[in-house]
Short mmCIF file of C-alpha atoms in Angstrom, two decimals:
data_model
loop_
_atom_site.label_atom_id
_atom_site.label_comp_id
_atom_site.label_asym_id
_atom_site.label_seq_id
_atom_site.Cartn_x
_atom_site.Cartn_y
_atom_site.Cartn_z
CA UNK A 1 -14.80 35.94 -48.40
CA UNK A 2 -11.49 34.14 -48.95
CA UNK A 3 -11.78 30.40 -48.57
CA UNK A 4 -8.12 29.74 -47.81
CA UNK A 5 -8.67 29.97 -44.06
CA UNK A 6 -8.87 26.59 -42.35
CA UNK A 7 -10.24 26.04 -38.85
CA UNK A 8 -9.47 22.84 -36.97
CA UNK A 9 -11.33 22.32 -33.71
CA UNK A 10 -9.53 19.60 -31.80
CA UNK A 11 -11.37 18.14 -28.83
CA UNK A 12 -8.09 17.74 -27.01
CA UNK A 13 -7.44 18.84 -23.48
CA UNK A 14 -4.41 20.83 -22.38
CA UNK A 15 -2.55 17.59 -21.67
CA UNK A 16 -2.48 16.88 -25.41
CA UNK A 17 -0.69 20.12 -26.20
CA UNK A 18 1.72 19.51 -23.41
CA UNK A 19 2.45 16.02 -24.64
CA UNK A 20 3.19 17.41 -28.11
CA UNK A 21 5.52 19.95 -26.54
CA UNK A 22 7.30 17.22 -24.63
CA UNK A 23 7.73 15.15 -27.78
CA UNK A 24 9.29 18.12 -29.56
CA UNK A 25 11.56 18.87 -26.64
CA UNK A 26 12.89 15.32 -26.68
CA UNK A 27 14.68 16.12 -29.96
CA UNK A 28 16.30 19.30 -28.68
CA UNK A 29 19.18 19.85 -26.23
CA UNK A 30 18.33 19.37 -22.56
CA UNK A 31 18.96 23.05 -21.89
CA UNK A 32 15.92 24.07 -23.94
CA UNK A 33 13.03 24.97 -21.67
CA UNK A 34 9.56 23.92 -22.82
CA UNK A 35 6.88 26.14 -21.34
CA UNK A 36 3.41 24.62 -20.90
CA UNK A 37 0.24 26.49 -21.74
CA UNK A 38 -1.92 27.99 -19.03
CA UNK A 39 -2.79 25.09 -16.72
CA UNK A 40 -6.40 26.21 -16.27
CA UNK A 41 -7.20 25.55 -19.97
CA UNK A 42 -9.23 22.35 -20.01
CA UNK A 43 -11.80 22.84 -22.79
CA UNK A 44 -11.50 22.39 -26.57
CA UNK A 45 -8.43 23.72 -28.34
CA UNK A 46 -9.00 26.01 -31.33
CA UNK A 47 -6.44 25.99 -34.15
CA UNK A 48 -6.80 28.62 -36.87
CA UNK A 49 -4.54 28.02 -39.85
CA UNK A 50 -2.48 25.71 -37.63
CA UNK A 51 -1.99 28.30 -34.90
CA UNK A 52 -3.43 28.14 -31.43
CA UNK A 53 -6.09 30.80 -30.85
CA UNK A 54 -6.12 32.46 -27.44
CA UNK A 55 -9.77 31.92 -26.59
CA UNK A 56 -11.15 31.46 -23.09
CA UNK A 57 -14.91 31.11 -23.55
CA UNK A 58 -15.19 27.96 -25.63
CA UNK A 59 -16.61 24.61 -24.56
CA UNK A 60 -18.05 21.34 -25.78
CA UNK A 61 -21.83 21.19 -25.72
CA UNK A 62 -23.44 18.56 -23.54
CA UNK A 63 -24.85 16.81 -26.61
CA UNK A 64 -24.22 16.65 -30.34
CA UNK A 65 -20.40 17.01 -30.27
CA UNK A 66 -20.74 20.71 -30.96
CA UNK A 67 -18.20 23.33 -29.94
CA UNK A 68 -19.88 26.39 -28.47
CA UNK A 69 -18.18 29.78 -28.36
CA UNK A 70 -19.10 33.10 -26.80
CA UNK A 71 -20.11 35.32 -29.67
CA UNK A 72 -17.86 38.14 -28.42
CA UNK A 73 -14.82 35.88 -28.89
CA UNK A 74 -15.46 36.02 -32.66
CA UNK A 75 -14.94 39.76 -32.46
CA UNK A 76 -11.72 39.35 -30.45
CA UNK A 77 -10.09 37.16 -33.10
CA UNK A 78 -10.95 39.70 -35.79
CA UNK A 79 -13.65 37.85 -37.72
CA UNK A 80 -16.19 40.63 -37.48
CA UNK A 81 -18.20 42.79 -35.11
CA UNK A 82 -20.99 42.07 -32.64
CA UNK A 83 -23.91 44.36 -31.96
CA UNK A 84 -27.30 44.26 -30.31
CA UNK A 85 -30.23 43.19 -32.51
CA UNK A 86 -33.58 44.88 -32.87
CA UNK A 87 -34.85 43.12 -29.73
CA UNK A 88 -33.19 42.13 -26.43
CA UNK A 89 -33.25 38.44 -27.43
CA UNK A 90 -31.27 39.03 -30.64
CA UNK A 91 -27.54 39.47 -31.16
CA UNK A 92 -26.04 40.29 -34.56
CA UNK A 93 -22.61 39.29 -35.86
CA UNK A 94 -21.37 41.06 -39.03
CA UNK A 95 -18.42 39.97 -41.16
CA UNK A 96 -18.09 41.69 -44.54
CA UNK A 97 -21.25 40.95 -46.51
CA UNK A 98 -22.41 38.23 -44.08
CA UNK A 99 -24.77 39.08 -41.23
CA UNK A 100 -25.66 36.38 -38.69
CA UNK A 101 -28.54 37.01 -36.32
CA UNK A 102 -28.82 34.75 -33.26
CA UNK A 103 -31.69 34.47 -30.81
CA UNK A 104 -30.96 33.18 -27.32
CA UNK A 105 -32.24 29.68 -26.54
CA UNK A 106 -33.33 29.14 -30.15
CA UNK A 107 -32.34 26.45 -32.66
CA UNK A 108 -32.41 28.70 -35.75
CA UNK A 109 -30.63 31.85 -36.92
CA UNK A 110 -30.67 34.29 -39.83
CA UNK A 111 -27.93 34.29 -42.46
CA UNK A 112 -28.55 37.74 -43.91
CA UNK A 113 -32.34 37.38 -44.32
CA UNK A 114 -32.42 33.58 -44.71
CA UNK A 115 -33.77 31.56 -41.77
CA UNK A 116 -31.40 28.60 -41.20
CA UNK A 117 -31.59 25.65 -38.80
CA UNK A 118 -28.73 25.51 -36.26
CA UNK A 119 -26.99 22.22 -35.35
CA UNK A 120 -27.74 22.99 -31.70
CA UNK A 121 -29.65 25.66 -29.80
CA UNK A 122 -27.90 28.76 -28.52
CA UNK A 123 -27.83 29.35 -24.78
CA UNK A 124 -26.66 31.79 -22.14
CA UNK A 125 -23.81 30.94 -19.81
CA UNK A 126 -23.05 33.49 -17.11
CA UNK A 127 -24.93 36.04 -19.21
CA UNK A 128 -22.88 35.27 -22.34
CA UNK A 129 -24.50 34.07 -25.55
CA UNK A 130 -22.93 30.79 -26.67
CA UNK A 131 -23.28 29.94 -30.38
CA UNK A 132 -22.19 26.89 -32.43
CA UNK A 133 -18.74 27.55 -33.88
CA UNK A 134 -19.22 25.19 -36.82
CA UNK A 135 -22.22 27.20 -38.03
CA UNK A 136 -20.31 30.50 -37.84
CA UNK A 137 -17.23 29.11 -39.61
CA UNK A 138 -19.18 27.50 -42.46
CA UNK A 139 -21.36 30.60 -42.88
CA UNK A 140 -18.19 32.64 -43.40
CA UNK A 141 -16.90 30.14 -45.98
CA UNK A 142 -14.17 28.63 -43.81
CA UNK A 143 -13.20 24.95 -43.70
CA UNK A 144 -14.15 23.39 -40.36
CA UNK A 145 -12.96 20.11 -38.90
CA UNK A 146 -13.68 18.67 -35.47
CA UNK A 147 -11.50 15.76 -34.40
CA UNK A 148 -11.56 13.87 -31.14
CA UNK A 149 -8.05 12.56 -30.66
CA UNK A 150 -6.55 10.31 -27.98
CA UNK A 151 -4.21 11.93 -25.51
CA UNK A 152 -0.84 10.40 -24.72
CA UNK A 153 0.86 12.14 -21.82
CA UNK A 154 4.53 11.56 -21.10
CA UNK A 155 6.38 13.10 -18.18
CA UNK A 156 10.17 12.82 -18.29
CA UNK A 157 10.48 14.28 -14.80
CA UNK A 158 10.47 11.60 -12.08
CA UNK A 159 7.74 12.07 -9.49
CA UNK A 160 8.87 13.54 -6.18
CA UNK A 161 9.80 10.98 -3.60
CA UNK A 162 7.09 10.48 -0.98
CA UNK A 163 7.92 12.05 2.37
CA UNK A 164 9.82 9.67 4.59
CA UNK A 165 8.03 8.90 7.84
CA UNK A 166 9.69 9.61 11.17
CA UNK A 167 10.76 6.65 13.26
CA UNK A 168 12.15 5.72 16.66
CA UNK A 169 14.19 2.61 17.40
CA UNK A 170 15.38 1.29 20.73
CA UNK A 171 16.19 -1.73 22.84
CA UNK A 172 15.21 -3.07 26.26
CA UNK A 173 17.84 -4.91 28.30
CA UNK A 174 17.96 -6.96 31.47
CA UNK A 175 21.40 -7.83 32.81
CA UNK A 176 22.83 -6.55 29.54
CA UNK A 177 20.76 -8.91 27.39
CA UNK A 178 17.82 -8.09 25.14
CA UNK A 179 14.40 -9.06 26.47
CA UNK A 180 11.55 -10.10 24.18
CA UNK A 181 7.85 -9.52 24.72
CA UNK A 182 8.20 -6.17 26.51
CA UNK A 183 5.44 -3.73 25.61
CA UNK A 184 6.85 -0.24 25.05
CA UNK A 185 4.55 2.79 24.96
CA UNK A 186 5.22 6.16 23.41
CA UNK A 187 4.62 9.27 25.51
CA UNK A 188 5.07 13.01 25.08
CA UNK A 189 7.25 15.10 27.43
CA UNK A 190 4.22 15.43 29.75
CA UNK A 191 3.99 11.62 29.93
CA UNK A 192 0.73 11.56 28.03
CA UNK A 193 0.38 8.33 26.08
CA UNK A 194 0.44 8.72 22.29
CA UNK A 195 -2.53 6.64 21.17
CA UNK A 196 -1.95 4.05 18.49
CA UNK A 197 1.75 3.59 19.24
CA UNK A 198 2.54 0.49 21.31
CA UNK A 199 5.52 -1.64 20.31
CA UNK A 200 6.53 -5.12 21.51
CA UNK A 201 10.21 -5.99 21.69
CA UNK A 202 11.51 -8.94 19.67
CA UNK A 203 13.72 -11.72 21.04
CA UNK A 204 16.74 -9.42 20.85
CA UNK A 205 14.92 -6.71 22.81
CA UNK A 206 14.55 -4.40 19.81
CA UNK A 207 11.43 -2.26 19.33
CA UNK A 208 10.43 0.20 16.61
CA UNK A 209 7.91 3.00 16.15
CA UNK A 210 7.11 3.97 12.54
CA UNK A 211 5.18 6.77 10.81
CA UNK A 212 5.44 9.23 13.68
CA UNK A 213 4.28 12.83 13.34
CA UNK A 214 6.93 15.47 13.97
CA UNK A 215 7.34 16.00 17.69
CA UNK A 216 9.10 15.16 20.95
CA UNK A 217 8.74 11.68 22.44
CA UNK A 218 9.94 9.25 25.10
CA UNK A 219 9.76 5.45 25.08
CA UNK A 220 8.07 4.15 28.24
CA UNK A 221 7.99 0.69 29.80
CA UNK A 222 4.92 0.78 32.04
CA UNK A 223 4.26 -1.71 34.81
CA UNK A 224 0.60 -1.78 33.78
CA UNK A 225 1.65 -3.50 30.54
CA UNK A 226 4.60 -5.37 32.05
CA UNK A 227 3.68 -6.53 35.58
CA UNK A 228 7.08 -8.16 36.22
CA UNK A 229 9.11 -5.03 35.50
CA UNK A 230 9.52 -1.60 37.05
CA UNK A 231 8.48 1.54 35.22
CA UNK A 232 11.31 2.70 33.00
CA UNK A 233 11.58 5.57 30.52
CA UNK A 234 14.06 6.55 27.83
CA UNK A 235 15.62 9.93 27.24
CA UNK A 236 13.53 12.52 25.38
CA UNK A 237 14.05 12.74 21.63
CA UNK A 238 12.69 14.88 18.80
CA UNK A 239 11.90 13.62 15.30
CA UNK A 240 11.04 15.58 12.17
CA UNK A 241 11.71 15.64 8.44
CA UNK A 242 11.59 11.88 7.96
CA UNK A 243 14.28 11.24 10.55
CA UNK A 244 14.75 7.92 12.40
CA UNK A 245 16.28 8.20 15.87
CA UNK A 246 17.88 5.40 17.87
CA UNK A 247 17.43 5.73 21.63
CA UNK A 248 19.80 4.54 24.31
CA UNK A 249 18.90 1.08 25.67
CA UNK A 250 16.37 0.95 28.50
CA UNK A 251 17.72 -1.15 31.38
CA UNK A 252 14.89 -3.02 33.03
CA UNK A 253 14.40 -3.82 36.70
CA UNK A 254 12.56 -6.99 37.74
CA UNK A 255 9.73 -6.85 40.27
CA UNK A 256 9.77 -9.57 42.91
CA UNK A 257 6.38 -10.47 44.36
CA UNK A 258 5.51 -11.42 47.95
CA UNK A 259 4.82 -15.07 48.67
CA UNK A 260 4.85 -15.13 52.46
CA UNK A 261 3.28 -13.26 54.10
CA UNK A 262 0.75 -12.15 51.53
CA UNK A 263 0.19 -8.44 50.98
CA UNK A 264 -1.72 -6.90 53.91
CA UNK A 265 -1.67 -10.22 55.78
CA UNK A 266 -1.63 -10.32 59.57
CA UNK A 267 1.11 -12.65 60.89
CA UNK A 268 1.34 -14.23 64.35
CA UNK A 269 3.39 -12.59 67.08
CA UNK A 270 6.22 -15.13 67.17
CA UNK A 271 9.94 -14.75 67.81
CA UNK A 272 10.93 -15.66 64.25
CA UNK A 273 9.11 -15.63 60.94
CA UNK A 274 9.93 -16.82 57.43
CA UNK A 275 9.60 -14.17 54.70
CA UNK A 276 9.56 -15.47 51.14
CA UNK A 277 9.34 -13.82 47.70
CA UNK A 278 9.65 -14.70 44.03
CA UNK A 279 13.12 -15.26 42.61
CA UNK A 280 14.86 -12.51 40.65
CA UNK A 281 16.81 -13.93 37.72
CA UNK A 282 20.57 -13.47 38.10
CA UNK A 283 20.41 -12.28 41.70
CA UNK A 284 23.41 -13.18 43.87
CA UNK A 285 21.98 -11.58 47.01
CA UNK A 286 18.75 -10.25 48.43
CA UNK A 287 18.41 -7.64 51.13
CA UNK A 288 15.21 -7.65 53.20
CA UNK A 289 14.44 -4.42 55.07
CA UNK A 290 11.41 -3.97 57.33
CA UNK A 291 10.20 -0.53 58.41
CA UNK A 292 7.13 0.72 60.19
CA UNK A 293 4.64 2.42 57.87
CA UNK A 294 5.27 6.17 57.93
CA UNK A 295 8.85 5.79 59.17
CA UNK A 296 12.17 5.25 57.40
CA UNK A 297 13.90 3.66 60.39
CA UNK A 298 15.09 0.13 59.60
CA UNK A 299 13.74 -2.25 62.25
CA UNK A 300 15.02 -5.38 60.52
CA UNK A 301 17.74 -5.72 57.88
CA UNK A 302 18.77 -9.14 56.59
CA UNK A 303 20.87 -10.21 53.59
CA UNK A 304 20.55 -13.67 52.05
CA UNK A 305 21.50 -15.52 48.88
CA UNK A 306 18.05 -17.10 48.63
CA UNK A 307 14.61 -15.57 47.96
CA UNK A 308 13.58 -16.19 51.57
CA UNK A 309 14.75 -15.29 55.06
CA UNK A 310 13.99 -16.23 58.66
CA UNK A 311 14.15 -13.10 60.78
CA UNK A 312 13.52 -12.20 64.40
CA UNK A 313 10.32 -10.21 64.81
CA UNK A 314 10.79 -9.15 68.43
CA UNK A 315 11.06 -5.50 67.36
CA UNK A 316 7.64 -5.63 65.72
CA UNK A 317 4.60 -4.66 67.78
CA UNK A 318 1.06 -6.03 67.41
CA UNK A 319 -1.46 -3.64 65.87
CA UNK A 320 1.09 -1.78 63.74
CA UNK A 321 1.47 -1.95 59.96
CA UNK A 322 4.91 -2.72 58.54
CA UNK A 323 6.50 -2.58 55.11
CA UNK A 324 8.81 -5.29 53.77
CA UNK A 325 11.19 -4.21 51.03
CA UNK A 326 13.45 -6.54 49.05
CA UNK A 327 16.36 -5.48 46.84
CA UNK A 328 18.01 -7.98 44.50
CA UNK A 329 21.58 -7.44 43.27
CA UNK A 330 24.00 -9.34 41.09
CA UNK A 331 27.45 -10.58 42.09
CA UNK A 332 28.95 -7.16 41.34
CA UNK A 333 26.38 -5.33 43.45
CA UNK A 334 24.32 -3.97 40.56
CA UNK A 335 20.61 -3.50 41.22
CA UNK A 336 18.44 -6.06 39.40
CA UNK A 337 15.03 -5.66 41.00
CA UNK A 338 12.94 -5.60 44.11
CA UNK A 339 9.48 -5.24 45.61
CA UNK A 340 8.75 -1.51 45.83
CA UNK A 341 7.17 -0.19 42.68
CA UNK A 342 4.99 -3.20 41.91
CA UNK A 343 2.25 -1.02 40.51
CA UNK A 344 2.87 1.43 43.34
CA UNK A 345 1.59 -1.05 45.94
CA UNK A 346 3.93 -1.79 48.84
CA UNK A 347 4.39 -5.15 50.58
CA UNK A 348 2.62 -4.44 53.87
CA UNK A 349 1.75 -6.73 56.77
CA UNK A 350 0.78 -6.46 60.43
CA UNK A 351 1.33 -8.40 63.66
CA UNK A 352 -1.71 -10.02 65.23
CA UNK A 353 -2.47 -9.75 68.93
CA UNK A 354 -2.40 -13.51 69.47
CA UNK A 355 -0.55 -16.48 68.10
CA UNK A 356 -1.96 -18.30 65.07
#
């Protein structure tokens, strides 16, 4: 056999070949396209006379730094022919005057009629007989070299930018000024709370929701989280594709709380009675309206500049339940707050049968 053939088995993964291709491409015009090898190739790379051999069934053995090859691959690259031996355990490879006889799961083989020790045992993988490539190459008189080389991988293409998260920004105002410390929930169009998203406004009233999944949302100021403010909700918005949306400001309404009488308290049947409630910041006037529970008819209506009022109660009958409602407005008549809506609980009271 001619001895000019040279086989180099490089224990390099596909990344090595790609890195070599990249290095070569760096010296060529940018318009030159460098095509990588098949991405599924991850085993040893076989170079025959400096050229890459298209071999699929080749792998490194678990031990001994031996490259194992399916015996039928030797036939594909034109080194010889493979045939069945004189028993099911034997497989014969013929190349010119050389005959190699392998026995599955054995550490020896026949070179013509000479029994020779193998560097590693043969084995079956998926029904395919794997034999040591170094033994075959040297038996045929070829030069064989196995080198384990470091891999340097360079990618000149910048990595794709990470997807930008969706976001919602907004502001809560009272009397046109930002309010800090307001807890803002996020809800879907059905007013179901989106778990894990609760923002608190800063001193300027600004709040932010980050890393939102694509979808439709509303910002919601809930009295359960903010007992001094009415429920308020923003307009509906939709976010997707890494978009950040700024909502219109949410204008808050202050809740005023009963002081006198207490909620559900029974008051004496007197001609006049003092009603008192908590102050609403910025209020220029308060309007107190008293109705009988279940009716919208105003029995008492009184406007005052202070968070209290002395009113005649002659129209109120003992044994009935009444509702007191306060509205607070600024000097220009704009609504600032009131009593109804304090968690859905009205300011109710009754008149006792006797004086207290």
